[in-house]
Every structure is written in structure tokens, then in C-alpha cells.
mmCIF file of C-alpha atoms in Angstrom:
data_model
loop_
_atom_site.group_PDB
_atom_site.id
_atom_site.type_symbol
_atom_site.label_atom_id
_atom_site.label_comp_id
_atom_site.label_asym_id
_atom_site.label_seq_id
_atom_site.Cartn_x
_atom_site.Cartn_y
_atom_site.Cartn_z
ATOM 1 C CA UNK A 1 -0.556 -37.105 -7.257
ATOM 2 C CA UNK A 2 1.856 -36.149 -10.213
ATOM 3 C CA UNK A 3 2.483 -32.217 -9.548
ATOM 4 C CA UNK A 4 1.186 -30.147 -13.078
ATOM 5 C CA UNK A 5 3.635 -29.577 -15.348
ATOM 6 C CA UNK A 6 4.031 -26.034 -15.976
ATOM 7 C CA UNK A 7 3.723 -25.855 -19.924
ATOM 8 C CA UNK A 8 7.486 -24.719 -21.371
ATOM 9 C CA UNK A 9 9.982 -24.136 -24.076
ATOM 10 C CA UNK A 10 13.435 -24.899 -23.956
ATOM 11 C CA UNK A 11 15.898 -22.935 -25.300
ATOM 12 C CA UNK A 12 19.933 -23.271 -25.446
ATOM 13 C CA UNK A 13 21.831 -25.732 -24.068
ATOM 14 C CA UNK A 14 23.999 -23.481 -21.967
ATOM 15 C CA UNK A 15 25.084 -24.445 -18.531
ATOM 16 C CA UNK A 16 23.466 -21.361 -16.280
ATOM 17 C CA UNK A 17 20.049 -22.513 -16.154
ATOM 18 C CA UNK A 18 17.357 -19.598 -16.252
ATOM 19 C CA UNK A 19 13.761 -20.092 -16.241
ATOM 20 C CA UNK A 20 11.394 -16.795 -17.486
ATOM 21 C CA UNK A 21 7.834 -16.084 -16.057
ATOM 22 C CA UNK A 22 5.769 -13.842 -17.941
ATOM 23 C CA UNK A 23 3.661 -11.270 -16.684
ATOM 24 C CA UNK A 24 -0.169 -10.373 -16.370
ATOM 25 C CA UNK A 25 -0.693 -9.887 -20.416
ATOM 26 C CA UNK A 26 0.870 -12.485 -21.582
ATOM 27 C CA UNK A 27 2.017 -16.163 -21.583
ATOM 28 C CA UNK A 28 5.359 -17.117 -22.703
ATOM 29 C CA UNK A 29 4.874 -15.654 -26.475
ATOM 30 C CA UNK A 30 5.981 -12.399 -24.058
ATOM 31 C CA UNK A 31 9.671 -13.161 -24.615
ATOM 32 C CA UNK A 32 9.449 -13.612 -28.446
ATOM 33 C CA UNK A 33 11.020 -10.831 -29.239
ATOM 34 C CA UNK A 34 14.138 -11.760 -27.750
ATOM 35 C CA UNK A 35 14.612 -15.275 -28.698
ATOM 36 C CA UNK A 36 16.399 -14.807 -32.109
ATOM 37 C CA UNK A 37 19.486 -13.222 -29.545
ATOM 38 C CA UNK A 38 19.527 -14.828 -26.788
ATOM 39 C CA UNK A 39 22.911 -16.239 -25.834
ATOM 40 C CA UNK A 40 21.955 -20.091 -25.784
ATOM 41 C CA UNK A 41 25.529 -21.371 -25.871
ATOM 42 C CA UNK A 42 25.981 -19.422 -22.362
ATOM 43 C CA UNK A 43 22.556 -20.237 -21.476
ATOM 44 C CA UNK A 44 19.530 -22.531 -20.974
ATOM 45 C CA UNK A 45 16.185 -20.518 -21.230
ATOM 46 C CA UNK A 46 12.995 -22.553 -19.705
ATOM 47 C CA UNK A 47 9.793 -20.169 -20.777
ATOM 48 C CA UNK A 48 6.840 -20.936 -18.958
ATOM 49 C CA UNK A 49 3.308 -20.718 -19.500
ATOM 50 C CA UNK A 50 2.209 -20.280 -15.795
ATOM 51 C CA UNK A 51 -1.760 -21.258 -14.745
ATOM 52 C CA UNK A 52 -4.485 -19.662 -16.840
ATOM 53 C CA UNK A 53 -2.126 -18.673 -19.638
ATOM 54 C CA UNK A 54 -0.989 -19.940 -23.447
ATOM 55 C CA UNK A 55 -0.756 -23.814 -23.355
ATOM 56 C CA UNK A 56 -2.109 -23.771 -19.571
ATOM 57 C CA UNK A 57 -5.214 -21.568 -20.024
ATOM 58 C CA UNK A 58 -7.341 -24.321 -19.026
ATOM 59 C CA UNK A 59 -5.569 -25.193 -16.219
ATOM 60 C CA UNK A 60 -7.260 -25.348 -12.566
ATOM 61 C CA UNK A 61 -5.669 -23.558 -10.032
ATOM 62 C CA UNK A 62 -5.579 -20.925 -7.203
ATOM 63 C CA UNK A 63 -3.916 -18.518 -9.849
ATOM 64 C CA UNK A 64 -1.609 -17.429 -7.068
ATOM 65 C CA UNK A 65 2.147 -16.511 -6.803
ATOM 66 C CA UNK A 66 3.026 -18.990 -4.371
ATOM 67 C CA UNK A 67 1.453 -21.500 -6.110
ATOM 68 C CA UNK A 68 3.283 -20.549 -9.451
ATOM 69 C CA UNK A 69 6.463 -20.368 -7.513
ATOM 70 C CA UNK A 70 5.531 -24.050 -6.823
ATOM 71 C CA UNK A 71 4.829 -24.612 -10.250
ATOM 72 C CA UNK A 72 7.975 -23.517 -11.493
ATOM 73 C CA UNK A 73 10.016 -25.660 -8.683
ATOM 74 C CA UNK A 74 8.030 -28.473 -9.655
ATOM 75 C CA UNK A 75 9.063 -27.872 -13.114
ATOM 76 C CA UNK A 76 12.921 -27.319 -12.145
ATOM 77 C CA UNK A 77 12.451 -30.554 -10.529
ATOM 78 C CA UNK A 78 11.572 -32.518 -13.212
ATOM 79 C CA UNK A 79 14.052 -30.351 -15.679
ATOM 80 C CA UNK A 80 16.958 -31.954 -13.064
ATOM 81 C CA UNK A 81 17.814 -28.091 -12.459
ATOM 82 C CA UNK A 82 19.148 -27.965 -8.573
ATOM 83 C CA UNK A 83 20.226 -24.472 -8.952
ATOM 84 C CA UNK A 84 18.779 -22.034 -11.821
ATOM 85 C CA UNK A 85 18.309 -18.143 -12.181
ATOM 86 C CA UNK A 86 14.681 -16.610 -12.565
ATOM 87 C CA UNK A 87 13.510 -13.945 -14.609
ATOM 88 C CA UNK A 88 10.420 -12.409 -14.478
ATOM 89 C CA UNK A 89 8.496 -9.623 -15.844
ATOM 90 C CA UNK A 90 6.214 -7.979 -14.039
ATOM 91 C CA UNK A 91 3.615 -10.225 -12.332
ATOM 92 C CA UNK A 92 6.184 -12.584 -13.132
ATOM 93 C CA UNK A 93 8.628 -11.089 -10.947
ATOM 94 C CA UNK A 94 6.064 -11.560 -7.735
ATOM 95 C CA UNK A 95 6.433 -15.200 -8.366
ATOM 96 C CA UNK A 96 10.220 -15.502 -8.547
ATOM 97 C CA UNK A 97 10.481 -13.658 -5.759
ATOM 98 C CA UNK A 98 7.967 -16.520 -4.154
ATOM 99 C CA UNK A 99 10.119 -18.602 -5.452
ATOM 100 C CA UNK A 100 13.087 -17.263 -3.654
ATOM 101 C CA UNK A 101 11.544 -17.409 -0.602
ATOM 102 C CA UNK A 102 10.379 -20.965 -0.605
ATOM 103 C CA UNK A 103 13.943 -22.214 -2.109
ATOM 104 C CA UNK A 104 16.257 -19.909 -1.710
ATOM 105 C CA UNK A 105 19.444 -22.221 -1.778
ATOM 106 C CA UNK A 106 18.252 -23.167 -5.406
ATOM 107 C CA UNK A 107 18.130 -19.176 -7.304
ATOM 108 C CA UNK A 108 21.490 -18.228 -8.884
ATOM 109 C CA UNK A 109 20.255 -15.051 -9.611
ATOM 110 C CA UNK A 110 16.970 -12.946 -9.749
ATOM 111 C CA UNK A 111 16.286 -10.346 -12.520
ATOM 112 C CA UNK A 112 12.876 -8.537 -12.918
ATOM 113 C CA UNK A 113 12.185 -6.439 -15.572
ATOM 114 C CA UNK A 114 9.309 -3.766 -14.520
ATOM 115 C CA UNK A 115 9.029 -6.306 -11.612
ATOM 116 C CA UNK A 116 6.113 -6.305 -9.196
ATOM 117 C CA UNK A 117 7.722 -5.843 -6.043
ATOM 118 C CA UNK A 118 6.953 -8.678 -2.632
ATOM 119 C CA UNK A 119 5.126 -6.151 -0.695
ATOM 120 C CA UNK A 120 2.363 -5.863 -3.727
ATOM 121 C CA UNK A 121 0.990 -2.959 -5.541
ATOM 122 C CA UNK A 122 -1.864 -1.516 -4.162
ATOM 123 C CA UNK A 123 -3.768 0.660 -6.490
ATOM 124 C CA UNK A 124 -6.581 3.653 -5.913
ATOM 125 C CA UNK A 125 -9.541 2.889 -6.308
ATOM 126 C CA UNK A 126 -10.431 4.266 -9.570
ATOM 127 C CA UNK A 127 -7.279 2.206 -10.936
ATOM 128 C CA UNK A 128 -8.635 -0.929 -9.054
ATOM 129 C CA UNK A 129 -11.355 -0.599 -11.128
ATOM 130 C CA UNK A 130 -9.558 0.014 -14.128
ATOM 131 C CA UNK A 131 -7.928 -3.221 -13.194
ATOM 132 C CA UNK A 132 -10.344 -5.049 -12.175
ATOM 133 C CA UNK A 133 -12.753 -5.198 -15.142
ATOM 134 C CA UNK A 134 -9.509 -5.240 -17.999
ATOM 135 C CA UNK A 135 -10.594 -8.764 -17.115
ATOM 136 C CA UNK A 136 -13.703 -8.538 -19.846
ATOM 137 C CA UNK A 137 -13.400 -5.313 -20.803
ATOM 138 C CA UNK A 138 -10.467 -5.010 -23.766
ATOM 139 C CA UNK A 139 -10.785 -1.185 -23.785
ATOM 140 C CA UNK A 140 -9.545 -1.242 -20.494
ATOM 141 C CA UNK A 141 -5.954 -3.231 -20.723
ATOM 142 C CA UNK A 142 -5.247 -1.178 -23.906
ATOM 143 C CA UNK A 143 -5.697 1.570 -21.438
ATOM 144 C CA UNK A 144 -3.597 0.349 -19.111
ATOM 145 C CA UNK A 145 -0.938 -0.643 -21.437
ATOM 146 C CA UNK A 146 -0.904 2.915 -22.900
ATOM 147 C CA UNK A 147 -0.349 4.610 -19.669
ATOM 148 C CA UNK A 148 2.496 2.277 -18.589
ATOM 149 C CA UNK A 149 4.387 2.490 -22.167
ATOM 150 C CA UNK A 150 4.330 6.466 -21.851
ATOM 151 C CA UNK A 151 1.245 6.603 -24.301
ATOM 152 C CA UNK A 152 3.804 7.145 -27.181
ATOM 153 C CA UNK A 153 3.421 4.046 -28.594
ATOM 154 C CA UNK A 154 1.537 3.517 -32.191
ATOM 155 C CA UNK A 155 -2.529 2.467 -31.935
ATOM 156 C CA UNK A 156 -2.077 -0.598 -34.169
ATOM 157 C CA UNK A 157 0.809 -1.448 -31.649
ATOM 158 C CA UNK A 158 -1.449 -1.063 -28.234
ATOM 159 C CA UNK A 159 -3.822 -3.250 -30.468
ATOM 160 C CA UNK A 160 -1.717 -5.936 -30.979
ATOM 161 C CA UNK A 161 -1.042 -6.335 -27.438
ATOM 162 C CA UNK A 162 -4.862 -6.483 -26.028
ATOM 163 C CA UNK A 163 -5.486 -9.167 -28.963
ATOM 164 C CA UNK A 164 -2.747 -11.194 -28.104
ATOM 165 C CA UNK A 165 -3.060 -10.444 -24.384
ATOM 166 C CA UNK A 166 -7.305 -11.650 -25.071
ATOM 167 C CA UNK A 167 -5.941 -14.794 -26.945
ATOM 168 C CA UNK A 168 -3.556 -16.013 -24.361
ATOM 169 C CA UNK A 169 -5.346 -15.455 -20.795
ATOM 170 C CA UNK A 170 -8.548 -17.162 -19.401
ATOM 171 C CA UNK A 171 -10.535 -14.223 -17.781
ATOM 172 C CA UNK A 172 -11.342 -15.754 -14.680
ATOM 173 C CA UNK A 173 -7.588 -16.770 -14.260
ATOM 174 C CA UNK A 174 -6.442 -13.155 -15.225
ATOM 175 C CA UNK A 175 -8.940 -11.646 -12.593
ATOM 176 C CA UNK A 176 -8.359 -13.735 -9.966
ATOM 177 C CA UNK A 177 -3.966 -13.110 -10.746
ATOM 178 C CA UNK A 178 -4.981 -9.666 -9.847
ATOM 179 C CA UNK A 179 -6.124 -10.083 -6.320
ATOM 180 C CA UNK A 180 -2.661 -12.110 -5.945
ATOM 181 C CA UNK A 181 -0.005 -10.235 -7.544
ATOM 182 C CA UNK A 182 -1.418 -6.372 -5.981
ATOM 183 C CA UNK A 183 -2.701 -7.513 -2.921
ATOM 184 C CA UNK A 184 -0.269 -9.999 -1.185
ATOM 185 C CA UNK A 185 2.519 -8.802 0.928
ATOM 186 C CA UNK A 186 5.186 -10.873 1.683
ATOM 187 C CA UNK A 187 8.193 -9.011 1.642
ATOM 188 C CA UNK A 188 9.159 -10.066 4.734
ATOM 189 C CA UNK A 189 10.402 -13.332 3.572
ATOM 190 C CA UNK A 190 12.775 -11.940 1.208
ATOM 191 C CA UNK A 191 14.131 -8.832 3.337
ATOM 192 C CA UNK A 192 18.388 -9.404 3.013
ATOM 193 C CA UNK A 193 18.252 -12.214 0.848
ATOM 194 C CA UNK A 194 22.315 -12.317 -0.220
ATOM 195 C CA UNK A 195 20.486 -13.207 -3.804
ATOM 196 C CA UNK A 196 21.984 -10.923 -6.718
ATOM 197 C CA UNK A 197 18.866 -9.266 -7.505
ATOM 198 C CA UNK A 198 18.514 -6.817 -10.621
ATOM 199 C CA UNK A 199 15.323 -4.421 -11.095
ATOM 200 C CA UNK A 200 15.422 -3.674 -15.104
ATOM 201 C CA UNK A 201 12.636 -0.273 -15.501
ATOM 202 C CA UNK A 202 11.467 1.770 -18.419
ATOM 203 C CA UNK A 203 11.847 4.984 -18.341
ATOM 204 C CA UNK A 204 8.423 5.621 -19.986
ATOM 205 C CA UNK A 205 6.359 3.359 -17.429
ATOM 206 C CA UNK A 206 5.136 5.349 -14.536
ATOM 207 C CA UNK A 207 3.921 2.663 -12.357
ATOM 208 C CA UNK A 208 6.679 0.352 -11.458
ATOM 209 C CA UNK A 209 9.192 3.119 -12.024
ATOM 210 C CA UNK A 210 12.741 3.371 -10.818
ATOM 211 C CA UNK A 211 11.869 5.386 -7.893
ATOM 212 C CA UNK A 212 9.667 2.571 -6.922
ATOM 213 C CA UNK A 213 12.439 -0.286 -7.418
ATOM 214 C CA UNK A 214 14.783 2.163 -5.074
ATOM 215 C CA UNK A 215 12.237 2.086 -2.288
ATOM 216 C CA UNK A 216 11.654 -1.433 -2.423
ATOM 217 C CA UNK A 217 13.310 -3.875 -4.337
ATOM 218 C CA UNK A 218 16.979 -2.242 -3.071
ATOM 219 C CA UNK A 219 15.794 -1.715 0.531
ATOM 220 C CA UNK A 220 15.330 -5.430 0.594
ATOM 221 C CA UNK A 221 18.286 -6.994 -1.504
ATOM 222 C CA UNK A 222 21.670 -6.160 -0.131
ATOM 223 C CA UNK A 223 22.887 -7.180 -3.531
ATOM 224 C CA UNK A 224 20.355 -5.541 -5.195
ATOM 225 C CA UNK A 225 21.070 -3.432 -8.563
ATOM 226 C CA UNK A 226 18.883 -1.123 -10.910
ATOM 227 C CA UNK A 227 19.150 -0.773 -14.678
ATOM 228 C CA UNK A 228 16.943 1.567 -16.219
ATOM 229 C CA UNK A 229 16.407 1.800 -19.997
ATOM 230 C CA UNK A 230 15.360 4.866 -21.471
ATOM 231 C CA UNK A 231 13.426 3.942 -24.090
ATOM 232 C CA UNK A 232 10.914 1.430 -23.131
ATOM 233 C CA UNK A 233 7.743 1.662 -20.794
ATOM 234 C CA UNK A 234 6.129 -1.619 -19.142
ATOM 235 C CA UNK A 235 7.381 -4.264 -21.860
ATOM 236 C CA UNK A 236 10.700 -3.855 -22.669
ATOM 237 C CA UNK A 237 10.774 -7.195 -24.428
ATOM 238 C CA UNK A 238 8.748 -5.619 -26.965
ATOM 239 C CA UNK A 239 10.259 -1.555 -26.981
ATOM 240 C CA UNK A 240 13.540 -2.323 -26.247
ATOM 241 C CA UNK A 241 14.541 -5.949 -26.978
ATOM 242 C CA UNK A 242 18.133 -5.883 -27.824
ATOM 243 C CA UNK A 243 18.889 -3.366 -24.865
ATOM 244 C CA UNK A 244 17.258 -5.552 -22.613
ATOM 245 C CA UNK A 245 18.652 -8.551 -23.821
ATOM 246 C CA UNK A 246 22.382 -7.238 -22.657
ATOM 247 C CA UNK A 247 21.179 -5.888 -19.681
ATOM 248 C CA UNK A 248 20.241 -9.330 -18.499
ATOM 249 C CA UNK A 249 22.585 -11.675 -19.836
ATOM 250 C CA UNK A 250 25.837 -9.152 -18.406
ATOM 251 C CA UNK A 251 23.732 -9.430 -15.079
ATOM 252 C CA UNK A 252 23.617 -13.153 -15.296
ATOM 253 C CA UNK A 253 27.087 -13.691 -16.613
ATOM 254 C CA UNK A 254 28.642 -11.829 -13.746
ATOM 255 C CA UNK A 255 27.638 -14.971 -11.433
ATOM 256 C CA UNK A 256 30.608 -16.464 -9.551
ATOM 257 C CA UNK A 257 29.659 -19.888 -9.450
ATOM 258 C CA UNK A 258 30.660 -21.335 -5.960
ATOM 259 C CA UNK A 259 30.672 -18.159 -4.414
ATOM 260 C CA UNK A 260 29.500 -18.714 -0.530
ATOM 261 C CA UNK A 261 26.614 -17.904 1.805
ATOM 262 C CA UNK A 262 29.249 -16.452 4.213
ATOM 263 C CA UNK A 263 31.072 -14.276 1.473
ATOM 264 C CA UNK A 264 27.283 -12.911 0.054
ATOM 265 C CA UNK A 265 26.981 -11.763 3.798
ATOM 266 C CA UNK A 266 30.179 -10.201 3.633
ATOM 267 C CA UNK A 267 28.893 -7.956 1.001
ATOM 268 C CA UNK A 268 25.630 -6.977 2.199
ATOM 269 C CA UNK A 269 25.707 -3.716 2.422
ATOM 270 C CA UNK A 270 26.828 -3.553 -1.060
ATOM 271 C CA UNK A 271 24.174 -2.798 -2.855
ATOM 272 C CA UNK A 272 24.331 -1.175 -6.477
ATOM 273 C CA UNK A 273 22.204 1.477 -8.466
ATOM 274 C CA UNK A 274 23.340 1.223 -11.575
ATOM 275 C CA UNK A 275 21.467 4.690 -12.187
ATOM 276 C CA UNK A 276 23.903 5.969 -9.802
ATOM 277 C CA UNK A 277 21.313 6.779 -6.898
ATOM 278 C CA UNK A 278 21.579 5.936 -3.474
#
């Protein structure tokens, strides 16, 4: 059986190969803010549409992160990409990390930006519920995208997002992402990856703060750094684009190509927080 084909855009023709996995709101339109600056004589940029989003709404599937991380390696595949970085934003972030852990001789490097961590996010349940039914109920994602943006941001703004987020997401994909991206815990299989590993937060997003990245996502990367940017909540792509744009092409241009399993092991207990915590 011919694996699916994770629906994409390519964009550069750089030699460091990245691929970008949206989050839980969005499909790949998620990144359009950043497109016009992208680097893309340094880089390629593959943007996905991952199952039950944009171009792959329709799309049958478990709506899992291990089976996106198997979408997207099916897709490097068939891109002839051996070795690649990942970014991912938020939900998106679960499945690169999935990703690392089912290939991780193939990641370059591993950014998230307000990225879910491997161990989940398990929420109260009043917020479950809030969660839960943003599924068919619009009033509830523009709630939750208030809260995690600092609820400073304009109404037509938080608007805009629950349309678009409503226009690109099947419902019974979006709920089921849920159960996947909050509930699974697999952690485990990432714990000292030598991957460089960068946690981008917003200041303004109270849920998958910095404080959260330092007792997770740097506990578990050796190599792991933080970068957190003042001005933006949940979606820096869309408060903070040019900021966030530099924070994650420095990150990936610092890669030393060749550089060996035995020397990342060297440096394990290296790990960086580039807000200057412990």
C-alpha cells in the first residue's frame, strides 16, 4: 500500500532541510506569517498539512502523534531528505518529538515553539471540558486562544483565528488530536536524546510557559535550550513573526554538520537556558 502523502509546500532551495508541523488550530496557513522572511537560500522549508487539517481534512486516520510522526517520515522519504530538522508548534511539537524517537539518526535539529512537551499536558477538569467541546463549540477555542495570548490581543484578531481555525480542521479529527497530544506520555523515549533541542515560549501564554519548558523539555534534552519572547502568547508566528523568525533560523544555523554521536555525548550535560535559568 502507497503510504499517504502528507499534503505540503515547499519552500527554498537551501541545503538544511526543515520540515514545520502546525499545531491544534491550524494547518500549514499557521506559518504564513513568516514566509515572506524566511531564509530560503540557507534553507528548505517543507510545511505540512498533517491528518484532519487544510488540504488533508478529509483524510482517514488515527489522528495520533505517532502516526503523524510517520506521516512526516513517510513524506521525508519520498522528499529524498535522509537527515532534516523539525519544527513544530505546539501540538506540532508532540509529533516531532515522535518523530525523534522513531528516527532519531535522521533529526538535525528540533525546535518547538510553545511546544507540547512528550510527557503530555494533562488539564483539570473544567479545562478538559473547555477543551473538549472547542471541538463544535467556536466560543470555546476563542476562549482558549485568549487566555494563552495573555487576553491582550484585539477581538477582531481572536476572531480571525477561530474562523480560520473552523475552516481548516475537521471536528472529529480536532477532537480526537486532543485525546493524543494531552494524554500520551512518552517521554521516556526521548529522555538524553544528544538532539539540539530549542523550546521558543511567549511570555504572555500561561500554559506552556517557560517554567514548564525548564521542567520538562530541559530535564530531558542535554542539549536542550530556551528562548523566550516577550511579546507573544501561544502563536508567535502570528504576535511576533520577525522575532521568531531569528530565533529559529540562528538556532538552526548553529548546526555543525558532521558533528558525532560520541562528541553530542561529550556535551551532555551542557544544556543551555537562554533565559539564563538553571
Amino acid at each position: 500500500m502507497t503510504p499517504f502523502l502528507l499534503p505540503h509546500t515547499l519552500l527554498g532551495e537551501g541545503p538544511h532541510k526543515v520540515i514545520a508541523v502546525h499545531g491544534w488550530f491550524a494547518d500549514r496557513t499557521a506559518f504564513a506569517p513568516l514566509l515572506a522572511d524566511l531564509d530560503v537560500g540557507a534553507f528548505q522549508y517543507a510545511l505540512v498539512d498533517l491528518r484532519g487539517y487544510g488540504a488533508a481534512r478529509d483524510a482517514v486516520g488515527a489522528y495520533t502523534t505517532s502516526e503523524g510522526a510517520t506521516d512526516v517520515l513517510d513524506l521525508a522519504d519520498r522528499l529524498g531528505w535522509e537527515r532534516f530538522s523539525l519544527v513544530g508548534h505546539s501540538m506540532g511539537a508532540a509529533v516531532a518529538q515522535r518523530v525523534l524517537a522513531a528516527a532519531p539518526h535522521r533529526v538535525r535539529r528540533l525546535a518547538g515553539v510553545s511546544p507540547v512537551p512528550a510527557s503530555g499536558l494533562p488539564l483539570p477538569p473544567e479545562q478538559w471540558e473547555l477543551f473538549a467541546s472547542a471541538a463544535h463549540t467556536p466560543e470555546n477555542r476563542r476562549a482558549i486562544i485568549d487566555v494563552t495570548t495573555g487576553g491582550v490581543r484585539p477581538r477582531a484578531w481572536l476572531d480571525r483565528m477561530v474562523r480560520r481555525s473552523l475552516a481548516v480542521s475537521d471536528d472529529k479529527a480536532f477532537r480526537a488530536w486532543l485525546d493524543s497530544w494531552s494524554g500520551e506520555d512518552f517521554h521516556t523515549e526521548i529522555d538524553g536524546s544528544p538532539v539540539a533541542a530549542l523550546a521558543v515560549t511567549g511570555a504572555l501564554d500561561p500554559a506552556l510557559s517557560a517554567d514548564v519548558m525548564r521542567g520538562t523539555w530541559l530535564r530531558w534534552f542535554p542539549q536542550g535550550e530556551l528562548a523566550e519572547l516577550p511579546g507573544a502568547g501561544h502563536y508567535a508566528m502570528d504576535e511576533a513573526p520577525l522575532e521568531l523568525i531569528r530565533t529559529l533560523e540562528d538556532f538552526l544555523r548553529a548546526d555543525s554538520v558532521g558533528i558525532t554521536d560520541d562528541t553530542h555525548a561529550a556535551h551532555a550535560a551542557d544544556a543551555t537556558d537562554r533565559t539564563g535559568a538553571a
